[in-house]
PDB file of N, CA, C, O and CB in Angstrom:
ATOM      1  N   MET A   1      96.036  91.675 100.066  1.00  0.00           N
ATOM      2  CA  MET A   1      97.177  90.800  99.901  1.00  0.00           C
ATOM      3  C   MET A   1      97.669  90.212 101.436  1.00  0.00           C
ATOM      4  O   MET A   1      97.700  90.831 102.499  1.00  0.00           O
ATOM      5  CB  MET A   1      98.399  91.688  99.117  1.00  0.00           C
ATOM      6  N   ARG A   2      98.041  88.787 101.156  1.00  0.00           N
ATOM      7  CA  ARG A   2      98.475  88.267 102.752  1.00  0.00           C
ATOM      8  C   ARG A   2      99.745  87.734 102.432  1.00  0.00           C
ATOM      9  O   ARG A   2      99.765  86.916 101.512  1.00  0.00           O
ATOM     10  CB  ARG A   2      97.441  86.998 103.581  1.00  0.00           C
ATOM     11  N   PHE A   3     100.842  88.029 103.008  1.00  0.00           N
ATOM     12  CA  PHE A   3     102.048  87.572 102.936  1.00  0.00           C
ATOM     13  C   PHE A   3     102.611  86.846 104.425  1.00  0.00           C
ATOM     14  O   PHE A   3     103.378  87.417 105.200  1.00  0.00           O
ATOM     15  CB  PHE A   3     102.857  88.776 102.450  1.00  0.00           C
ATOM     16  N   GLY A   4     102.086  85.561 104.612  1.00  0.00           N
ATOM     17  CA  GLY A   4     102.272  85.047 105.638  1.00  0.00           C
ATOM     18  C   GLY A   4     103.146  83.895 105.766  1.00  0.00           C
ATOM     19  O   GLY A   4     103.769  83.599 106.786  1.00  0.00           O
ATOM     20  N   LEU A   5     103.152  83.185 104.527  1.00  0.00           N
ATOM     21  CA  LEU A   5     103.780  81.890 103.871  1.00  0.00           C
ATOM     22  C   LEU A   5     105.026  82.004 103.733  1.00  0.00           C
ATOM     23  O   LEU A   5     105.724  81.101 104.195  1.00  0.00           O
ATOM     24  CB  LEU A   5     103.314  81.518 102.590  1.00  0.00           C
ATOM     25  N   SER A   6     105.591  83.011 103.137  1.00  0.00           N
ATOM     26  CA  SER A   6     107.072  83.140 102.886  1.00  0.00           C
ATOM     27  C   SER A   6     107.993  83.802 103.867  1.00  0.00           C
ATOM     28  O   SER A   6     107.516  84.643 104.628  1.00  0.00           O
ATOM     29  CB  SER A   6     107.245  83.837 101.710  1.00  0.00           C
ATOM     30  N   SER A   7     109.261  83.504 103.920  1.00  0.00           N
ATOM     31  CA  SER A   7     109.983  83.700 105.244  1.00  0.00           C
ATOM     32  C   SER A   7     109.946  85.333 105.484  1.00  0.00           C
ATOM     33  O   SER A   7     109.801  85.802 106.613  1.00  0.00           O
ATOM     34  CB  SER A   7     111.646  83.057 105.176  1.00  0.00           C
ATOM     35  N   GLY A   8     110.089  86.129 104.333  1.00  0.00           N
ATOM     36  CA  GLY A   8     110.006  87.517 104.427  1.00  0.00           C
ATOM     37  C   GLY A   8     108.578  88.076 104.315  1.00  0.00           C
ATOM     38  O   GLY A   8     108.328  89.231 103.970  1.00  0.00           O
ATOM     39  N   GLY A   9     107.685  87.165 104.634  1.00  0.00           N
ATOM     40  CA  GLY A   9     106.174  87.949 104.834  1.00  0.00           C
ATOM     41  C   GLY A   9     106.053  88.850 105.839  1.00  0.00           C
ATOM     42  O   GLY A   9     105.425  89.879 105.589  1.00  0.00           O
ATOM     43  N   GLN A  10     106.663  88.646 107.271  1.00  0.00           N
ATOM     44  CA  GLN A  10     106.585  89.763 108.257  1.00  0.00           C
ATOM     45  C   GLN A  10     106.873  91.246 107.849  1.00  0.00           C
ATOM     46  O   GLN A  10     106.217  92.274 108.017  1.00  0.00           O
ATOM     47  CB  GLN A  10     107.504  89.448 109.293  1.00  0.00           C
ATOM     48  N   LYS A  11     108.207  90.976 107.192  1.00  0.00           N
ATOM     49  CA  LYS A  11     108.489  92.378 106.471  1.00  0.00           C
ATOM     50  C   LYS A  11     107.786  93.196 105.593  1.00  0.00           C
ATOM     51  O   LYS A  11     107.714  94.422 105.498  1.00  0.00           O
ATOM     52  CB  LYS A  11     109.403  92.292 105.828  1.00  0.00           C
ATOM     53  N   LEU A  12     107.216  92.167 104.891  1.00  0.00           N
ATOM     54  CA  LEU A  12     106.453  92.735 103.706  1.00  0.00           C
ATOM     55  C   LEU A  12     104.941  93.317 104.444  1.00  0.00           C
ATOM     56  O   LEU A  12     104.299  94.271 104.004  1.00  0.00           O
ATOM     57  CB  LEU A  12     106.192  91.371 102.392  1.00  0.00           C
ATOM     58  N   ARG A  13     104.609  92.587 105.519  1.00  0.00           N
ATOM     59  CA  ARG A  13     103.488  92.959 105.643  1.00  0.00           C
ATOM     60  C   ARG A  13     103.437  94.414 106.696  1.00  0.00           C
ATOM     61  O   ARG A  13     102.622  95.336 106.752  1.00  0.00           O
ATOM     62  CB  ARG A  13     102.756  91.700 106.084  1.00  0.00           C
ATOM     63  N   LYS A  14     104.536  94.166 107.367  1.00  0.00           N
ATOM     64  CA  LYS A  14     104.961  95.619 108.395  1.00  0.00           C
ATOM     65  C   LYS A  14     104.920  96.612 107.032  1.00  0.00           C
ATOM     66  O   LYS A  14     103.970  97.390 106.941  1.00  0.00           O
ATOM     67  CB  LYS A  14     106.973  95.595 109.434  1.00  0.00           C
ATOM     68  N   ALA A  15     105.846  96.594 106.075  1.00  0.00           N
ATOM     69  CA  ALA A  15     105.866  97.724 105.055  1.00  0.00           C
ATOM     70  C   ALA A  15     104.325  98.094 104.313  1.00  0.00           C
ATOM     71  O   ALA A  15     104.040  99.192 103.835  1.00  0.00           O
ATOM     72  CB  ALA A  15     106.979  97.241 103.857  1.00  0.00           C
ATOM     73  N   ASN A  16     103.550  97.054 104.346  1.00  0.00           N
ATOM     74  CA  ASN A  16     102.236  97.119 103.848  1.00  0.00           C
ATOM     75  C   ASN A  16     101.369  97.829 104.832  1.00  0.00           C
ATOM     76  O   ASN A  16     100.552  98.629 104.377  1.00  0.00           O
ATOM     77  CB  ASN A  16     101.714  95.767 103.543  1.00  0.00           C
ATOM     78  N   LEU A  17     101.436  97.650 106.082  1.00  0.00           N
ATOM     79  CA  LEU A  17     100.665  98.517 106.940  1.00  0.00           C
ATOM     80  C   LEU A  17     101.270  99.692 107.004  1.00  0.00           C
ATOM     81  O   LEU A  17     100.510 100.654 107.119  1.00  0.00           O
ATOM     82  CB  LEU A  17     100.456  98.043 108.228  1.00  0.00           C
ATOM     83  N   LYS A  18     102.515  99.930 106.959  1.00  0.00           N
ATOM     84  CA  LYS A  18     103.046 101.431 107.055  1.00  0.00           C
ATOM     85  C   LYS A  18     102.428 102.210 106.154  1.00  0.00           C
ATOM     86  O   LYS A  18     101.940 103.303 106.440  1.00  0.00           O
ATOM     87  CB  LYS A  18     104.514 101.618 106.814  1.00  0.00           C
ATOM     88  N   PHE A  19     102.408 101.584 104.777  1.00  0.00           N
ATOM     89  CA  PHE A  19     102.016 102.203 103.191  1.00  0.00           C
ATOM     90  C   PHE A  19     100.448 102.427 103.545  1.00  0.00           C
ATOM     91  O   PHE A  19      99.846 103.486 103.367  1.00  0.00           O
ATOM     92  CB  PHE A  19     102.307 100.903 101.586  1.00  0.00           C
ATOM     93  N   GLU A  20     100.000 101.453 103.979  1.00  0.00           N
ATOM     94  CA  GLU A  20      98.459 101.595 104.198  1.00  0.00           C
ATOM     95  C   GLU A  20      97.777 103.072 105.141  1.00  0.00           C
ATOM     96  O   GLU A  20      96.857 103.860 104.921  1.00  0.00           O
ATOM     97  CB  GLU A  20      98.063 100.118 105.083  1.00  0.00           C
ATOM     98  N   TYR A  21      98.882 102.890 106.348  1.00  0.00           N
ATOM     99  CA  TYR A  21      98.828 104.002 107.380  1.00  0.00           C
ATOM    100  C   TYR A  21      99.377 105.509 107.043  1.00  0.00           C
ATOM    101  O   TYR A  21      99.067 106.505 107.697  1.00  0.00           O
ATOM    102  CB  TYR A  21      99.625 103.498 108.554  1.00  0.00           C
ATOM    103  N   SER A  22     100.218 105.501 105.946  1.00  0.00           N
ATOM    104  CA  SER A  22     100.614 106.742 105.311  1.00  0.00           C
ATOM    105  C   SER A  22      99.601 107.241 104.311  1.00  0.00           C
ATOM    106  O   SER A  22      99.528 108.437 104.030  1.00  0.00           O
ATOM    107  CB  SER A  22     101.926 106.571 104.643  1.00  0.00           C
ATOM    108  N   SER A  23      98.761 106.255 103.735  1.00  0.00           N
ATOM    109  CA  SER A  23      97.976 106.754 102.722  1.00  0.00           C
ATOM    110  C   SER A  23      96.684 107.254 103.332  1.00  0.00           C
ATOM    111  O   SER A  23      95.978 107.921 102.576  1.00  0.00           O
ATOM    112  CB  SER A  23      97.756 105.726 101.669  1.00  0.00           C
ATOM    113  N   PHE A  24      96.194 107.025 104.722  1.00  0.00           N
ATOM    114  CA  PHE A  24      95.376 107.879 105.219  1.00  0.00           C
ATOM    115  C   PHE A  24      95.826 109.194 105.670  1.00  0.00           C
ATOM    116  O   PHE A  24      95.018 109.994 106.144  1.00  0.00           O
ATOM    117  CB  PHE A  24      94.824 107.306 106.108  1.00  0.00           C
TER     118      PHE A  24
END
C-alpha cells in the first residue's frame, strides 16, 4: 500500500511502518 498522494499520506505511512515493525 502506498499513501503518498493524499495530504494525510505521511501519517498513514508512519502508522503502517509502526504496524509492520510491531508485527516483527
